Short mmCIF file of C-alpha atoms in Angstrom, two decimals:
data_model
loop_
_atom_site.label_atom_id
_atom_site.label_comp_id
_atom_site.label_asym_id
_atom_site.label_seq_id
_atom_site.Cartn_x
_atom_site.Cartn_y
_atom_site.Cartn_z
CA MET A 12 -0.10 0.60 -0.13
CA LYS A 13 1.04 3.14 -0.83
CA SER A 14 -0.29 6.62 1.16
CA LYS A 15 -0.23 10.40 0.39
CA GLU A 16 -1.86 13.19 2.58
CA LYS A 17 -4.20 15.80 2.27
CA MET A 18 -4.42 15.85 -1.48
CA THR A 19 -7.62 18.27 -2.81
CA LEU A 20 -9.38 17.11 -5.87
CA GLN A 21 -7.26 18.58 -8.35
CA GLY A 22 -5.00 16.20 -7.31
CA LEU A 23 -6.46 13.76 -7.38
CA LEU A 24 -7.81 14.24 -10.22
CA SER A 25 -4.22 13.80 -11.74
CA ASP A 26 -5.26 10.22 -13.40
CA GLU A 27 -8.66 9.53 -14.65
CA ILE A 28 -10.85 8.43 -12.16
CA SER A 29 -13.66 6.19 -13.48
CA ILE A 30 -16.26 4.93 -10.90
CA PRO A 31 -16.39 1.28 -11.10
CA ALA A 32 -19.99 -0.69 -13.50
CA ILE A 33 -20.08 -2.69 -9.98
CA GLN A 34 -19.93 0.08 -7.28
CA ARG A 35 -23.75 1.90 -6.52
CA ASP A 36 -25.58 4.73 -7.59
CA TYR A 37 -24.86 7.86 -6.01
CA ALA A 38 -26.94 8.01 -3.38
CA PHE A 39 -26.47 11.08 -1.86
CA GLY A 40 -29.54 12.35 -3.55
CA ARG A 41 -31.83 10.12 -1.73
CA SER A 42 -35.58 11.60 -0.81
CA ASN A 43 -35.81 10.00 1.65
CA ILE A 44 -35.30 11.27 5.33
CA GLU A 45 -32.04 10.40 5.57
CA SER A 46 -30.31 10.60 2.91
CA LYS A 47 -31.46 14.58 3.09
CA GLN A 48 -30.43 15.18 6.13
CA LYS A 49 -26.84 13.68 5.88
CA ARG A 50 -27.33 15.36 2.14
CA ILE A 51 -27.79 18.82 4.04
CA ASN A 52 -25.32 18.50 6.69
CA PHE A 53 -22.80 16.78 3.92
CA VAL A 54 -22.74 20.63 2.21
CA SER A 55 -22.80 22.84 5.26
CA SER A 56 -19.68 21.20 6.03
CA LEU A 57 -17.77 22.31 2.33
CA SER A 58 -19.54 25.40 2.43
CA ASN A 59 -18.37 26.10 5.64
CA VAL A 60 -14.79 26.35 4.24
CA ILE A 61 -15.86 27.72 1.01
CA ASN A 62 -17.57 30.53 2.88
CA GLY A 63 -14.10 31.08 4.76
CA ASN A 64 -16.74 30.05 8.07
CA GLU A 65 -14.08 26.68 8.69
CA LYS A 66 -10.21 27.07 7.65
CA SER A 67 -10.46 23.56 6.36
CA LEU A 68 -11.73 20.60 5.69
CA HIS A 69 -10.06 16.67 6.04
CA LEU A 70 -12.23 14.27 4.31
CA ASP A 71 -10.97 10.44 5.28
CA PHE A 72 -9.89 8.07 3.36
CA ILE A 73 -10.10 8.03 -0.47
CA TYR A 74 -9.58 3.99 -1.13
CA GLY A 75 -8.48 2.46 -4.70
CA LYS A 76 -6.34 1.28 -7.15
CA HIS A 77 -4.36 2.29 -10.78
CA VAL A 78 -4.87 0.48 -13.24
CA GLY A 79 -2.97 2.01 -16.12
CA ASP A 80 -3.95 5.77 -16.01
CA SER A 81 -6.95 5.00 -14.70
CA PHE A 82 -7.10 6.19 -10.66
CA ILE A 83 -10.50 3.05 -9.61
CA PRO A 84 -11.97 4.49 -6.52
CA LEU A 85 -13.09 1.88 -4.14
CA ASP A 86 -13.86 3.29 -1.35
CA GLY A 87 -15.49 7.30 -0.98
CA GLN A 88 -17.10 7.74 -4.00
CA GLN A 89 -19.96 9.61 -2.08
CA ARG A 90 -17.14 12.23 -1.57
CA ILE A 91 -15.41 12.00 -4.89
CA THR A 92 -18.93 12.44 -6.26
CA THR A 93 -19.97 15.57 -4.41
CA LEU A 94 -16.32 17.54 -4.41
CA TRP A 95 -17.12 16.86 -7.79
CA LEU A 96 -20.86 19.02 -8.05
CA LEU A 97 -18.72 21.71 -6.17
CA ALA A 98 -16.14 21.69 -7.89
CA ILE A 99 -18.49 22.12 -10.91
CA TYR A 100 -20.98 24.64 -9.17
CA LEU A 101 -18.05 26.24 -8.35
CA SER A 102 -16.42 27.09 -11.20
CA ARG A 103 -19.50 27.85 -13.05
CA LYS A 104 -20.63 30.62 -10.29
CA ASN A 105 -17.06 32.43 -10.86
CA ASN A 106 -16.55 31.77 -14.23
CA LYS A 107 -13.68 29.47 -14.58
CA THR A 108 -12.89 26.73 -16.73
CA ASP A 109 -11.34 23.43 -15.02
CA ASP A 110 -9.96 21.50 -17.79
CA TYR A 111 -9.57 18.76 -14.65
CA LEU A 112 -13.02 17.95 -13.88
CA SER A 113 -13.31 16.47 -17.33
CA ARG A 114 -11.39 13.70 -16.32
CA PHE A 115 -14.40 12.28 -13.87
CA THR A 116 -16.58 9.49 -14.93
CA TYR A 117 -18.86 6.83 -14.08
CA ALA A 118 -18.66 3.53 -15.61
CA THR A 119 -21.73 2.43 -14.48
CA ARG A 120 -23.99 3.35 -17.16
CA THR A 121 -23.06 4.71 -20.60
CA SER A 122 -26.17 7.30 -19.58
CA THR A 123 -23.89 8.21 -16.98
CA ARG A 124 -20.51 8.84 -18.06
CA GLU A 125 -22.36 11.11 -21.21
CA PHE A 126 -24.14 13.80 -18.25
CA CYS A 127 -21.20 13.51 -16.30
CA SER A 128 -19.47 14.44 -19.91
CA ALA A 129 -22.76 17.06 -20.47
CA ILE A 130 -22.77 19.66 -17.40
CA ILE A 131 -19.44 20.53 -18.21
CA GLU A 132 -19.61 20.53 -21.99
CA GLU A 133 -22.84 21.90 -21.60
CA ALA A 134 -24.43 24.89 -21.67
CA TRP A 135 -26.43 26.15 -18.45
CA ASN A 136 -26.82 28.84 -15.61
CA PRO A 137 -25.85 28.35 -12.32
CA ASP A 138 -28.09 30.48 -10.96
CA GLU A 139 -30.89 28.90 -12.18
CA THR A 140 -29.21 25.25 -10.65
CA SER A 141 -32.69 22.99 -9.95
CA VAL A 142 -33.99 19.30 -10.45
CA ASP A 143 -36.89 20.58 -12.86
CA TYR A 144 -33.83 23.04 -14.36
CA PHE A 145 -31.36 20.63 -15.84
CA GLN A 146 -34.38 19.04 -17.12
CA SER A 147 -35.81 21.74 -18.60
CA ARG A 148 -32.33 21.93 -20.98
CA LYS A 149 -32.68 20.92 -24.74
CA TRP A 150 -28.84 18.74 -23.83
CA PHE A 151 -30.60 16.54 -21.19
CA PHE A 152 -32.04 13.59 -22.34
CA ASN A 153 -35.14 12.66 -20.99
CA SER A 154 -33.90 9.02 -20.72
CA TRP A 155 -31.81 10.79 -18.22
CA ARG A 156 -34.91 9.95 -15.27
CA TYR A 157 -34.31 7.12 -14.78
CA ASP A 158 -30.81 7.06 -13.98
CA PRO A 159 -30.58 7.10 -10.18
CA THR A 160 -27.51 8.59 -9.94
CA ILE A 161 -28.58 11.25 -11.87
CA SER A 162 -31.31 12.11 -10.36
CA GLY A 163 -28.86 11.72 -7.26
CA MET A 164 -26.54 14.63 -8.58
CA LEU A 165 -29.42 17.05 -9.48
CA VAL A 166 -30.62 16.84 -6.52
CA MET A 167 -27.32 17.31 -4.60
CA LEU A 168 -26.33 20.24 -7.44
CA GLU A 169 -29.70 21.60 -6.10
CA GLU A 170 -28.79 21.48 -2.41
CA ILE A 171 -25.15 23.50 -3.35
CA HIS A 172 -26.86 26.28 -5.01
CA LYS A 173 -29.04 26.53 -1.60
CA GLN A 174 -26.63 26.21 0.79
CA LEU A 175 -23.89 28.63 -2.09
CA PRO A 176 -26.76 30.87 -4.04
CA ASN A 177 -23.02 34.02 -4.68
CA GLY A 178 -21.20 31.14 -5.84
CA GLY A 179 -18.52 31.64 -2.38
CA ASN A 180 -14.68 31.65 -2.01
CA TYR A 181 -13.92 29.42 -5.38
CA ASP A 182 -10.28 29.46 -4.10
CA ASN A 183 -10.74 28.03 -1.03
CA LEU A 184 -11.54 24.27 -2.46
CA THR A 185 -7.62 23.99 -2.28
CA LYS A 186 -9.13 23.27 1.76
CA ILE A 187 -11.35 20.27 1.21
CA THR A 188 -8.55 17.18 1.40
CA PHE A 189 -8.13 13.82 0.92
CA SER A 190 -6.64 11.12 2.28
CA PHE A 191 -6.18 8.06 0.02
CA LEU A 192 -4.54 4.24 -0.22
CA ASP A 193 -3.57 3.16 -3.17
CA VAL A 194 -3.95 -0.80 -2.59
CA GLU A 195 -1.43 -3.11 -5.11
CA GLU A 196 -1.64 -7.17 -5.34
CA LEU A 197 -5.44 -7.35 -3.36
CA GLY A 198 -6.75 -8.25 -6.29
CA GLN A 199 -9.46 -7.10 -8.80
CA PRO A 200 -10.65 -3.89 -8.79
CA GLU A 201 -14.86 -5.77 -8.94
CA GLU A 202 -13.13 -8.64 -6.29
CA LEU A 203 -12.41 -5.82 -4.14
CA TYR A 204 -15.13 -3.21 -3.64
CA VAL A 205 -16.96 -6.81 -2.73
CA LYS A 206 -14.19 -7.64 -0.08
CA MET A 207 -14.87 -3.99 1.28
CA ASN A 208 -18.06 -2.86 0.37
CA SER A 209 -19.22 -4.24 3.45
CA ARG A 210 -18.45 -0.75 4.48
CA GLY A 211 -21.30 0.60 2.88
CA LYS A 212 -24.56 -0.44 0.52
CA PRO A 213 -23.79 -4.18 0.38
CA LEU A 214 -24.42 -5.13 -4.10
CA SER A 215 -28.01 -5.79 -4.89
CA GLU A 216 -28.12 -8.31 -6.81
CA TRP A 217 -28.65 -7.35 -10.38
CA ASP A 218 -25.09 -5.48 -9.46
CA ASN A 219 -23.10 -8.64 -9.51
CA PHE A 220 -26.23 -10.00 -11.81
CA LYS A 221 -25.26 -7.34 -14.66
CA ALA A 222 -21.72 -6.70 -13.36
CA GLU A 223 -21.11 -10.11 -14.80
CA LEU A 224 -23.46 -10.00 -17.67
CA PHE A 225 -21.17 -7.24 -19.04
CA GLY A 226 -17.87 -9.76 -18.90
CA ILE A 227 -19.55 -11.63 -21.48
CA PRO A 228 -17.64 -10.10 -24.97
CA ASP A 229 -21.15 -11.35 -27.00
CA SER A 230 -23.49 -8.79 -24.68
CA ASP A 231 -20.67 -6.01 -25.71
CA ASP A 232 -23.65 -4.09 -28.35
CA PHE A 233 -26.34 -3.95 -25.52
CA LYS A 234 -24.75 -2.58 -22.78
CA ASP A 235 -25.50 0.63 -23.54
CA TRP A 236 -28.86 -0.80 -24.48
CA ILE A 237 -29.90 -2.54 -21.58
CA ASP A 238 -27.72 0.99 -19.22
CA ASN A 239 -30.72 2.74 -20.89
CA ASP A 240 -33.76 1.25 -23.20
CA PHE A 241 -34.30 -1.65 -21.08
CA LEU A 242 -33.97 0.66 -17.76
CA ASP A 243 -36.37 2.95 -19.17
CA PHE A 244 -39.46 0.05 -19.93
CA PHE A 245 -38.99 -1.66 -16.89
CA TRP A 246 -38.93 1.59 -14.82
CA LYS A 247 -42.35 2.58 -15.96
CA LEU A 248 -43.37 -0.56 -14.94
CA GLY A 249 -43.76 0.56 -11.82
CA ASN A 250 -45.83 2.39 -9.81
CA ASP A 251 -43.04 1.79 -6.07
CA GLY A 252 -42.35 5.54 -5.00
CA GLU A 253 -38.99 5.01 -2.61
CA ASP A 254 -38.45 1.23 -3.10
CA LYS A 255 -38.94 1.72 -7.30
CA ALA A 256 -35.10 2.47 -7.71
CA GLU A 257 -35.15 -0.87 -5.86
CA ASN A 258 -37.63 -2.78 -7.65
CA THR A 259 -36.84 -1.49 -10.67
CA GLU A 260 -34.14 -3.35 -10.74
CA SER A 261 -35.08 -6.61 -8.97
CA ARG A 262 -37.33 -6.46 -12.61
CA MET A 263 -34.98 -6.38 -14.76
CA LEU A 264 -32.86 -9.71 -12.91
CA ARG A 265 -35.64 -11.62 -12.70
CA PHE A 266 -36.77 -11.22 -16.05
CA PHE A 267 -33.37 -12.52 -17.55
CA TYR A 268 -33.71 -14.76 -15.11
CA LEU A 269 -37.45 -15.70 -16.73
CA ASN A 270 -36.30 -16.12 -19.99
CA ILE A 271 -32.70 -18.04 -19.47
CA PHE A 272 -35.37 -20.64 -17.60
CA LEU A 273 -37.45 -20.72 -20.10
CA ASN A 274 -34.98 -20.60 -22.39
CA ARG A 275 -33.15 -24.22 -20.24
CA LEU A 276 -36.95 -25.90 -19.93
CA MET A 277 -36.81 -25.87 -23.20
CA GLY A 278 -34.18 -29.15 -23.27
CA GLU A 279 -33.87 -31.45 -22.15
CA GLN A 280 -31.69 -31.82 -19.40
CA GLU A 281 -33.73 -31.23 -16.33
CA LYS A 282 -36.49 -32.88 -14.86
CA ASN A 283 -37.86 -30.35 -12.58
CA ASN A 284 -38.24 -26.94 -11.30
CA ASP A 285 -35.41 -27.63 -8.43
CA GLU A 286 -33.40 -28.54 -10.57
CA ILE A 287 -33.83 -25.62 -13.39
CA MET A 288 -32.95 -22.70 -10.48
CA GLN A 289 -30.03 -24.95 -9.77
CA PHE A 290 -28.28 -24.97 -12.98
CA ILE A 291 -29.87 -21.38 -13.65
CA HIS A 292 -27.42 -20.29 -10.21
CA LYS A 293 -24.87 -21.71 -10.69
CA SER A 294 -24.04 -21.87 -14.58
CA TRP A 295 -26.52 -19.01 -16.36
CA ASP A 296 -23.90 -17.59 -17.84
CA THR A 297 -23.37 -20.12 -20.46
CA LEU A 298 -26.91 -19.60 -21.72
CA ILE A 299 -26.08 -16.00 -22.42
CA ASP A 300 -24.91 -15.33 -25.69
CA TYR A 301 -25.10 -12.72 -28.85
CA GLN A 302 -28.66 -14.96 -30.03
CA PHE A 303 -30.36 -14.71 -26.23
CA LEU A 304 -29.30 -10.93 -26.05
CA SER A 305 -30.69 -9.84 -29.60
CA ASP A 306 -34.18 -11.55 -28.75
CA ILE A 307 -34.46 -10.19 -26.11
CA LYS A 308 -33.51 -6.14 -26.97
CA HIS A 309 -36.48 -7.21 -30.08
CA PHE A 310 -39.40 -7.73 -27.46
CA ILE A 311 -38.59 -5.31 -25.23
CA GLU A 312 -38.26 -3.01 -28.64
CA MET A 313 -41.72 -5.07 -29.42
CA LEU A 314 -43.73 -4.11 -27.06
CA ASP A 315 -42.73 -0.41 -26.03
CA LYS A 316 -43.78 0.59 -30.04
CA PHE A 317 -46.75 -2.21 -29.64
CA LYS A 318 -47.93 -1.51 -25.79
CA ASN A 319 -50.78 0.93 -26.04
CA ASP A 320 -52.32 -1.23 -29.05
CA ILE A 321 -52.64 -4.39 -26.85
CA SER A 322 -53.81 -2.30 -24.20
CA GLN A 323 -56.69 -0.58 -26.00
CA TYR A 324 -58.12 -3.96 -28.37
CA VAL A 325 -61.52 -5.37 -27.93
CA SER A 326 -62.65 -8.46 -27.64
CA ASP A 327 -64.71 -10.89 -26.54
CA ARG A 328 -62.40 -12.72 -25.22
CA PHE A 329 -61.23 -10.71 -22.72
CA VAL A 330 -60.76 -7.15 -21.39
CA SER A 331 -57.49 -5.85 -23.73
CA ILE A 332 -55.59 -9.20 -24.70
CA ARG A 333 -54.58 -10.42 -20.38
CA GLU A 334 -52.00 -6.94 -20.73
CA ASN A 335 -53.27 -7.11 -16.67
CA ASP A 336 -51.83 -10.52 -16.90
CA PHE A 337 -49.13 -10.21 -18.49
CA PHE A 338 -47.79 -6.98 -17.40
CA LYS A 339 -47.63 -8.54 -14.15
CA ILE A 340 -45.61 -11.32 -15.13
CA LEU A 341 -42.89 -8.49 -16.00
CA LYS A 342 -43.88 -6.14 -12.28
CA ALA A 343 -42.57 -9.28 -10.23
CA THR A 344 -39.87 -8.63 -8.19
CA LYS A 345 -39.71 -12.39 -7.06
CA ASN A 346 -37.40 -14.93 -8.79
CA ASP A 347 -39.97 -18.07 -8.32
CA ASP A 348 -42.83 -19.85 -9.49
CA PHE A 349 -41.74 -19.33 -13.28
CA VAL A 350 -43.54 -22.22 -14.36
CA ARG A 351 -46.91 -20.65 -13.56
CA ASP A 352 -46.09 -17.84 -15.58
CA LEU A 353 -44.29 -19.16 -18.11
CA ASP A 354 -48.10 -20.12 -21.25
CA LEU A 355 -48.70 -16.53 -21.29
CA TYR A 356 -45.60 -15.00 -20.79
CA PHE A 357 -45.03 -17.38 -23.78
CA ALA A 358 -47.42 -16.98 -26.14
CA TYR A 359 -47.08 -13.59 -26.12
CA TRP A 360 -42.83 -13.96 -26.56
CA LYS A 361 -43.18 -16.69 -29.42
CA TYR A 362 -45.70 -14.20 -31.71
CA ILE A 363 -44.40 -11.07 -31.32
CA SER A 364 -40.48 -13.06 -31.92
CA GLN A 365 -40.84 -13.90 -34.91
CA VAL A 366 -42.33 -11.23 -36.39
CA ASN A 367 -41.41 -7.55 -37.20
CA GLU A 368 -43.18 -4.10 -37.03
CA ALA A 369 -44.28 -4.48 -40.75
CA THR A 370 -45.82 -7.99 -40.10
CA PHE A 371 -47.44 -7.67 -36.52
CA ASP A 372 -50.74 -8.71 -36.54
CA ILE A 373 -52.57 -8.25 -33.12
CA ASP A 374 -55.30 -10.52 -33.83
CA GLU A 375 -53.38 -13.01 -34.54
CA LEU A 376 -51.37 -12.31 -30.20
CA PHE A 377 -55.17 -12.44 -29.26
CA ASN A 378 -55.66 -15.55 -31.07
CA VAL A 379 -52.37 -17.34 -29.84
CA VAL A 380 -53.16 -16.49 -26.01
CA ARG A 381 -56.62 -17.10 -26.93
CA ILE A 382 -55.93 -20.66 -27.34
CA SER A 383 -53.09 -20.89 -25.76
CA THR A 384 -55.34 -19.62 -21.92
CA ASN A 385 -58.22 -22.14 -23.19
CA ILE A 386 -55.33 -24.69 -23.53
CA GLU A 387 -53.61 -23.43 -19.82
CA GLU A 388 -56.98 -24.74 -17.73
CA SER A 389 -56.36 -28.23 -18.54
CA TYR A 390 -53.02 -29.49 -17.49
CA ARG A 391 -50.86 -29.22 -14.37
CA LYS A 392 -48.53 -26.90 -14.48
CA GLU A 393 -45.03 -28.81 -13.87
CA VAL A 394 -41.55 -28.81 -15.42
CA GLY A 395 -42.52 -31.90 -17.56
CA ASN A 396 -45.97 -30.82 -18.95
CA THR A 397 -45.80 -26.76 -19.47
CA ARG A 398 -42.62 -28.50 -21.01
CA THR A 399 -44.66 -30.26 -23.32
CA SER A 400 -47.24 -27.70 -23.73
CA LEU A 401 -44.85 -24.95 -25.45
CA LYS A 402 -43.09 -27.43 -27.53
CA SER A 403 -46.77 -27.70 -28.75
CA PHE A 404 -47.42 -24.26 -29.15
CA GLU A 405 -44.01 -23.32 -30.77
CA TYR A 406 -45.63 -25.11 -33.35
CA ALA A 407 -48.34 -23.71 -33.58
CA ILE A 408 -47.75 -20.31 -32.12
CA SER A 409 -44.70 -20.54 -36.65
CA TRP A 410 -48.02 -21.51 -38.51
CA GLN A 411 -47.55 -19.37 -42.13
CA LYS A 412 -50.89 -19.03 -41.74
CA GLY A 413 -51.65 -18.61 -38.48
CA ILE A 414 -52.80 -21.10 -35.11
CA ILE A 415 -56.42 -20.66 -36.34
CA ASP A 416 -55.57 -22.54 -39.44
CA TYR A 417 -53.15 -24.82 -37.41
CA MET A 418 -55.98 -26.26 -34.85
CA ALA A 419 -58.31 -26.45 -37.43
CA THR A 420 -56.35 -28.15 -40.37
CA GLN A 421 -53.05 -30.10 -39.33
CA ASP A 422 -53.46 -33.84 -37.23
CA LEU A 423 -52.46 -33.02 -33.82
CA THR A 424 -53.82 -37.10 -32.39
CA ASN A 425 -49.93 -37.38 -30.98
CA ILE A 426 -49.81 -33.26 -29.91
CA SER A 427 -50.91 -33.58 -25.80
CA PHE A 428 -50.28 -29.74 -25.65
CA GLY A 429 -49.34 -30.38 -21.94
CA ALA A 430 -52.65 -32.64 -21.09
CA TYR A 431 -53.53 -35.99 -19.56
CA SER A 432 -56.66 -35.82 -21.99
CA ASP A 433 -57.05 -35.23 -25.04
CA GLU A 434 -60.48 -32.75 -24.66
CA GLN A 435 -60.03 -29.28 -24.09
CA LYS A 436 -57.70 -29.77 -27.47
CA ASN A 437 -60.18 -31.58 -30.15
CA GLU A 438 -62.50 -28.63 -28.44
CA GLU A 439 -60.27 -25.95 -29.73
CA VAL A 440 -59.51 -27.57 -32.86
CA VAL A 441 -63.98 -27.37 -33.14
CA LYS A 442 -64.18 -24.25 -32.53
CA ALA A 443 -60.55 -23.44 -34.98
CA LYS A 444 -62.96 -25.76 -38.32
CA LEU A 445 -66.26 -24.07 -37.57
CA ILE A 446 -64.43 -19.91 -37.06
CA LEU A 447 -62.49 -21.26 -40.28
CA GLU A 448 -65.51 -22.35 -42.50
CA ASN A 449 -67.86 -19.74 -40.78
CA PRO A 450 -66.65 -15.97 -39.65
CA ALA A 451 -69.95 -15.92 -37.84
CA TRP A 452 -69.19 -18.96 -35.03
CA VAL A 453 -66.07 -15.68 -33.87
CA THR A 454 -68.53 -13.64 -31.06
CA PRO A 455 -70.73 -15.93 -30.38
CA ILE A 456 -68.23 -18.53 -29.09
CA TYR A 457 -65.30 -16.08 -27.68
CA LYS A 458 -68.66 -14.60 -25.73
CA ALA A 459 -69.79 -18.50 -24.21
CA GLU A 460 -64.99 -18.34 -23.67
CA SER A 461 -65.87 -15.42 -22.35
CA HIS A 462 -67.87 -17.25 -19.01
CA PRO A 463 -65.80 -16.92 -15.71
CA TYR A 464 -66.55 -20.12 -14.44
CA PHE A 465 -65.82 -21.96 -17.15
CA ASN A 466 -62.99 -19.41 -18.66
CA GLY A 467 -63.00 -20.55 -22.36
CA THR A 468 -64.54 -24.69 -21.71
CA ILE A 469 -67.30 -24.62 -23.54
CA GLY A 470 -67.67 -27.83 -25.88
CA TRP A 471 -70.48 -29.16 -23.13
CA ILE A 472 -72.61 -25.88 -24.68
CA LEU A 473 -71.46 -26.56 -28.33
CA ARG A 474 -72.80 -30.55 -27.49
CA VAL A 475 -75.65 -29.65 -26.54
CA ALA A 476 -76.44 -27.49 -29.82
CA ASN A 477 -75.24 -30.33 -31.47
CA GLU A 478 -72.14 -27.46 -33.56
CA ASP A 479 -74.98 -24.62 -34.89
CA LEU A 480 -75.00 -22.31 -34.85
CA GLY A 481 -78.35 -20.93 -34.33
CA GLU A 482 -78.64 -23.47 -31.61
CA PHE A 483 -75.64 -22.79 -29.85
CA ILE A 484 -76.63 -18.74 -29.23
CA LYS A 485 -80.10 -19.52 -27.77
CA TYR A 486 -78.43 -22.22 -25.69
CA SER A 487 -75.28 -20.41 -24.52
CA LYS A 488 -77.02 -17.40 -23.19
CA TRP A 489 -79.71 -19.56 -21.72
CA LEU A 490 -77.54 -21.80 -20.24
CA LEU A 491 -73.68 -19.31 -19.27
CA LYS A 492 -77.40 -16.89 -17.21
CA LYS A 493 -77.70 -19.66 -15.56
CA PHE A 494 -73.72 -20.06 -13.98
CA ASP A 495 -71.82 -17.17 -11.99
CA LYS A 496 -68.36 -17.27 -11.40
CA ASN A 497 -68.61 -19.61 -8.96
CA GLY A 498 -70.55 -22.06 -10.75
CA ILE A 499 -74.85 -23.00 -10.73
CA LYS A 500 -76.80 -19.67 -9.53
CA ASP A 501 -79.74 -22.25 -8.47
CA LYS A 502 -79.45 -25.78 -8.50
CA THR A 503 -83.33 -26.32 -8.20
CA GLU A 504 -83.13 -24.43 -11.14
CA ILE A 505 -80.88 -26.21 -13.25
CA ALA A 506 -82.55 -29.20 -11.33
CA ASP A 507 -85.89 -29.14 -12.52
#
């Protein structure tokens, strides 16, 4: 170890400083009471020196490691970032040009790196410093609003402006100092940070996952997308208050695990849920390649593009296309119960993964989800049955003429869709043939399927009606009125 005493920010920035990807976000700008008070107190200590009320301030040790021409801080990120923001504000306030400030950045997200450059290079008025002011600048990208480090920096700049509205004495920056330890021979920066991070907030599961993910060569073309558009998509899913950042990370992690689980389930290696999860926790990275990342990018981009079409879709079978149920899967935060979610998720995933903006057909997505939902109720949710069902649906969803045509025209004798009985499969075949032969069946069938007690299983009415459209309409109206979501309304009336 080598140590140097009382180094200023400018001295520390004689080297490039990059906050490593594995570090947590900038925390001093958070809105909870504890963080707010800590922020006010820390800025007050800095302001007392800048205003000359205190002679100096020593900010203790900064731990880090030299890697090439860069210094990687492993402890002290919050203090360095805050002093850097103070220096930027004072430079603008006092019309100074400090080239050394450009030697500080974050490697955590592309958006953070871009903001660190923009706050130095772009025009802004320090007299109007506030969160709203920065977010209204033309150079401030809307996606930056969802980067928790950028949000924290804006809050900190606003606090600095509140306590130093006149700028104070710029030269007193040199009276704020650090000591630093250049840690040698203790491993790579990520390894050392993990060892030392018990001093602060533990790394989240997403932090660790993303650090390993970004270490996979095939991820290089997707890092910017994951740090921006992917984050943006999941950030907008929840309204979680103080827990929004944490829950967004949990959702992103679960989305990756869900797709890894699906990928592994479609193979034949593991026999049950526990075996698949054990493999994922041990070797998930072996399943990540360029195609996997390209597929999830396409899926999220298509969902984002057509989410309004999906939510506004009107049918007699569902409210939209089970949109609430589907997005509930994406909003979940716990990495468990994947099998329960896979039927609906796979229906969306498989269809959307095979189309593009020009070929997307909202009616076809509806029918894929509709038939999947009807059959989903007919088998027990476990890995073996789900694997069989999804593999059967893989062919059905991929059928060029559409899933209705597939069900109506193909020989499905040896296809089980996961169920021990062929009853529901055969019902779907009958309904598909009737719809294909006469589209007038569509509305009566969908209305009957939508009954909350039968939930898609209406073969018994078709048999009573002898597959005659007029009889089916008559019987379905009468029979379905006799049931509510719990079953027969008046058993004596049915008996009579």
